[in-house]
Every structure is written in structure tokens, then in C-alpha cells.
Amino acid sequence: TAAIQAAINASRRVVIPAGIYAVSATLVLNSGNQSLIGDGGHLLRTQILSSATSGPVIQVKARSPRIEALAITATAGRRAASTTTGHGILMGGDDTSAGAAVIISRQWLHDVQVSNQPTDGIHSRFGSEMSEYHQVTVQDCLRHGFVFDDGTTSGCTNIGIGPFHWSVFNCRAFECGGNGWMIGAPGQTNAPQNLYAYNIQALGCAYDSSKRVVDYLAAFYCNGLIVENGDFEDQQYANSTTSGGNSR
């Protein structure tokens, strides 16, 4: 953990060769334009394996991050942990003060797979202006797959600006316990705006009623939305523990 974090602190671009890398605390991208680049996410060639029982595996606290060709997973102990902060990737600053709601804009994710997290797969809170996700899969996470919100769903006391002007292409939420896609939230302060989504899926999600915010595979509480070729199906797969969820 310390070695990878030292490399991140020392360089704008960290290339992680093929292999399995065990970490026990959150890796933080805390300066603008930092990159983590592996050797293959969906091929599982570069895996970040976290044993931390709270906190995200990776947290981005500054603009223009690039995360590419990485698989992010968890030990059995982490997956079993009771935590509301156990995301795979958290895009957003700490919830410590009114000034903490930093806009983490220009996010770029490509060939990323996140699995077995105790909370959300990828959670982007506050502004995510002009950001893009390409070929990102979130699977077997205990709460939601993808979350974009102003801090409402994440339970922040520091509610900030909602996400706006971002796009997702060929991304999948697979068999997560809560909503596959959670864009905004009931009772939110600032709704997300202007999402373009092409070829997105939510398959076998929303199977755990205790993990859902609403009873849907995909829930969109936003202003300005285009979804092309959306595939939302509630068939249950081998790893599901209970049935349920709507395809509406």
C-alpha cells in the first residue's frame, strides 16, 4: 500500500504491471491529472485486492483523473464488512467541511472492472462535469453499481453541486444488491443534469431489498437524460442470494 501510494504521490502517471497487488488502506489520487494505468482490467491482468474493512479502494480528490485497465476487488473479509464507505472507486473529496464538496471534473475511466465491494462499485459525488466512462463493469457489489449524486445517496452532510454534463459508453452493472444505476436520489438537493448513456446495462441487480434506495434496477432522478440501447433485466444469476427487483 505504502509503495503504490508513494508512486502516486511522486508521479502524474503510475503504470502498474500485470499481477495482484494487495492493499490494506485507500489509495488516494490527490492532485490534478493523476493516472493509474494497469495491464488489463476485464482480463484481470492487473488487480488491486483490498483487505480494508472501511473506505474506498481508490479515492479521487482532484480534477482530471485517469483510471485505466485495472480490476479492483476485495478479500472475503472486506466484502463481509458492515460499512457505508466501502466503495470500489469514490470520486469526491472528504465530507469534513462546507468547502469539501470539490468538483471532480474530467474523470476518465476505461477498461475498469470493480467487484465484490461491501458498498457501491463506483460512486461519484458532487460535480463530475465533462467526464466519460468507457467499458466499465461493476459486479457483485453489495449495494449499488454506479452512483452519481450531490451527496444525498452517499449520506454526506455536506451536500454539494450535482453531477452535470457526463457520458457513459458500454458500461454494465451486474448482480449488485441495490440499484444497478443510481443517478440522483429521492429528496436530493441538487439534481444531476445532462447525462448521455449508450449501451448501458443493469443485469440481475436490485435483488436485496435491504440495499435498495428504490425498487428499480436503474433509477434516474436527473434533468436532461438520453439513454440509447439501455438493457435493464432482472434475471437472477448464480451469485444472487435472493430474487427481486423490477425492470422498469
Short mmCIF file of N, CA, C and O in Angstrom, two decimals, residues 202-205 217 232-237 244-247:
data_model
loop_
_atom_site.label_atom_id
_atom_site.label_comp_id
_atom_site.label_asym_id
_atom_site.label_seq_id
_atom_site.Cartn_x
_atom_site.Cartn_y
_atom_site.Cartn_z
N ALA A 202 -28.08 -3.03 -16.74
CA ALA A 202 -28.23 -3.41 -15.34
C ALA A 202 -28.84 -4.80 -15.36
O ALA A 202 -30.01 -4.97 -15.70
N LEU A 203 -28.05 -5.80 -15.02
CA LEU A 203 -28.48 -7.19 -15.14
C LEU A 203 -28.45 -7.86 -13.77
O LEU A 203 -27.42 -7.88 -13.09
N GLY A 204 -29.59 -8.40 -13.35
CA GLY A 204 -29.65 -9.15 -12.11
C GLY A 204 -29.37 -8.33 -10.87
O GLY A 204 -28.96 -8.88 -9.84
N CYS A 205 -29.55 -7.02 -10.93
CA CYS A 205 -29.32 -6.16 -9.76
C CYS A 205 -30.62 -6.02 -8.96
O CYS A 205 -31.64 -6.60 -9.29
N LEU A 217 -34.03 -1.50 -10.99
CA LEU A 217 -32.69 -1.83 -11.46
C LEU A 217 -31.91 -0.57 -11.78
O LEU A 217 -30.71 -0.48 -11.52
N PHE A 232 -32.09 -3.36 -19.26
CA PHE A 232 -32.36 -3.48 -17.83
C PHE A 232 -33.19 -4.75 -17.61
O PHE A 232 -34.37 -4.78 -17.95
N GLU A 233 -32.57 -5.76 -17.07
CA GLU A 233 -33.21 -7.06 -16.92
C GLU A 233 -33.01 -7.57 -15.50
O GLU A 233 -31.93 -7.40 -14.92
N ASP A 234 -34.04 -8.22 -14.96
CA ASP A 234 -33.97 -8.66 -13.57
C ASP A 234 -33.78 -10.17 -13.45
O ASP A 234 -34.09 -10.74 -12.41
N GLN A 235 -33.26 -10.82 -14.49
CA GLN A 235 -32.99 -12.24 -14.33
C GLN A 235 -31.93 -12.45 -13.25
O GLN A 235 -31.04 -11.63 -13.09
N GLN A 236 -32.05 -13.54 -12.53
CA GLN A 236 -31.13 -13.79 -11.42
C GLN A 236 -30.03 -14.76 -11.87
O GLN A 236 -30.28 -15.73 -12.57
N TYR A 237 -28.81 -14.45 -11.44
CA TYR A 237 -27.65 -15.24 -11.85
C TYR A 237 -27.13 -16.07 -10.67
O TYR A 237 -27.66 -16.05 -9.58
N GLY A 244 -35.77 -10.72 -6.80
CA GLY A 244 -36.47 -9.44 -6.63
C GLY A 244 -35.96 -8.42 -7.62
O GLY A 244 -35.10 -8.67 -8.44
N GLY A 245 -36.51 -7.21 -7.52
CA GLY A 245 -36.09 -6.14 -8.42
C GLY A 245 -37.04 -6.00 -9.58
O GLY A 245 -37.61 -6.96 -10.07
N ASN A 246 -37.21 -4.79 -10.04
CA ASN A 246 -38.06 -4.50 -11.18
C ASN A 246 -37.23 -4.07 -12.37
O ASN A 246 -36.14 -3.51 -12.22
N SER A 247 -37.74 -4.32 -13.57
CA SER A 247 -37.05 -3.92 -14.78
C SER A 247 -37.60 -2.60 -15.32
O SER A 247 -37.32 -2.24 -16.45
#
